[in-house]
Structure formats: C-alpha cells, structure tokens
Steps between C-alpha positions, in 0.01 A plus 500: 500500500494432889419121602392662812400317844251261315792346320743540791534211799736500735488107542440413132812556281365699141580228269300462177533241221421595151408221272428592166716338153539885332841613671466893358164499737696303799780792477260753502300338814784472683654813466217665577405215824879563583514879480187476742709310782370136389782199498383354134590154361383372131391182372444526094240177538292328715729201601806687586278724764322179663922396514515884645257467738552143681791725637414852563206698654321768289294804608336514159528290187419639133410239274402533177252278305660417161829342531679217324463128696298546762220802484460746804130341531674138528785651718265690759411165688833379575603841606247545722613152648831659550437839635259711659584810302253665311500509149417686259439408103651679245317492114523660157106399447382587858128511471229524775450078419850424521567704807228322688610161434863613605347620841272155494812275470661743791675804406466768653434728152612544176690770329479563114814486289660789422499550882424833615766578783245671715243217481760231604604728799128520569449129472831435737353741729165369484641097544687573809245717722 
C-alpha cells in the first residue's frame, strides 16, 4: 500500500492527525498511516485536537462524527479556522444524507466505520491531488 506521488510533497511534511475517541481504531490507523511513511499524531476528542492544532500543521485530518463533548460536526468549524488541511469524516452510520451534509459543512468526504484500508488510502490520495 504505496502513498505514491499524490501523497508525497517535497515542501509539505506528511503529518496526519487522527481524531476519533475508539483507541483500537486510532492504533490501527496509525499503524497502517505510519507503515505508509505518514508522521501520525492522535487526539481521542475534539478539544484536545483544536489544543493539537493551534500548534502544528496537518496534511490531512480524520475526524470522526460521534465523539464525547464536542461532535466532529461541531468540531469541523473551528478546525477549519485553524488549518487548511483537508478533512475527511469518519462514521459508523455513513449514509448518502449524512455524507452530504459533512461535505456541506466542509469536509472533504466521508468514510464509513469499519474503515476499509483501501478506501481511506483512496480518499488521502484523492484529498491531496
């Protein structure tokens, strides 16, 4: 499983933040984002990664939808306030509705939960063309 030259930038470190309260699905995401060459950082809600990201640039954000606190829906604003990467929703009831109000509010797709591996690299691909 290649990232290949639509994931690789010479002037863009490959840093990804993973933001998602299930830590089994975080371990598996970033072993397989690390195996694939990609500097990963976790955040297991949304407040700690908005406390992430007022510090660090991101080539790609996961975010999923249903977390404790604040909900990836409620969190997607104030990231996009803070960075410019894109992101992309994560869901265990990902549904043609609920993907296109995640794209209305400004990701860039969502992914249904239990992530296929090859989708996400897809998506990642697809986010940073």
């Amino acid at each position: 499983m290649s990232g290949g030259p639509a994931i690789n930038s010479p002037t863009e470190p490959r840093r990804i933040l993973i933001v998602d309260d299930e830590p089994t699905l975080v371990q598996v995401l970033g072993r397989h984002l690390g195996a694939a060459g990609w500097e990963v950082r976790s955040a297991g809600g949304a407040e700690e990664a908005l406390a992430i990201l007022a510090g660090t640039e991101f080539r790609a954000i996961l975010l999923d939808i249903e977390m404790p606190g604040i909900t990836g829906f409620e969190a997607l604003p104030r990231i996009a306030a803070l960075s410019e990467a894109p992101v992309i929703m994560m869901s265990g009831h990902a549904d043609s509705e609920l993907r296109q109000d995640a794209v209305l509010l400004g990701a860039a797709t969502l992914l249904a939960k239990p992530l296929d591996l090859a989708d996400l690299n897809a998506a990642l691909a697809k986010v940073l063309t």
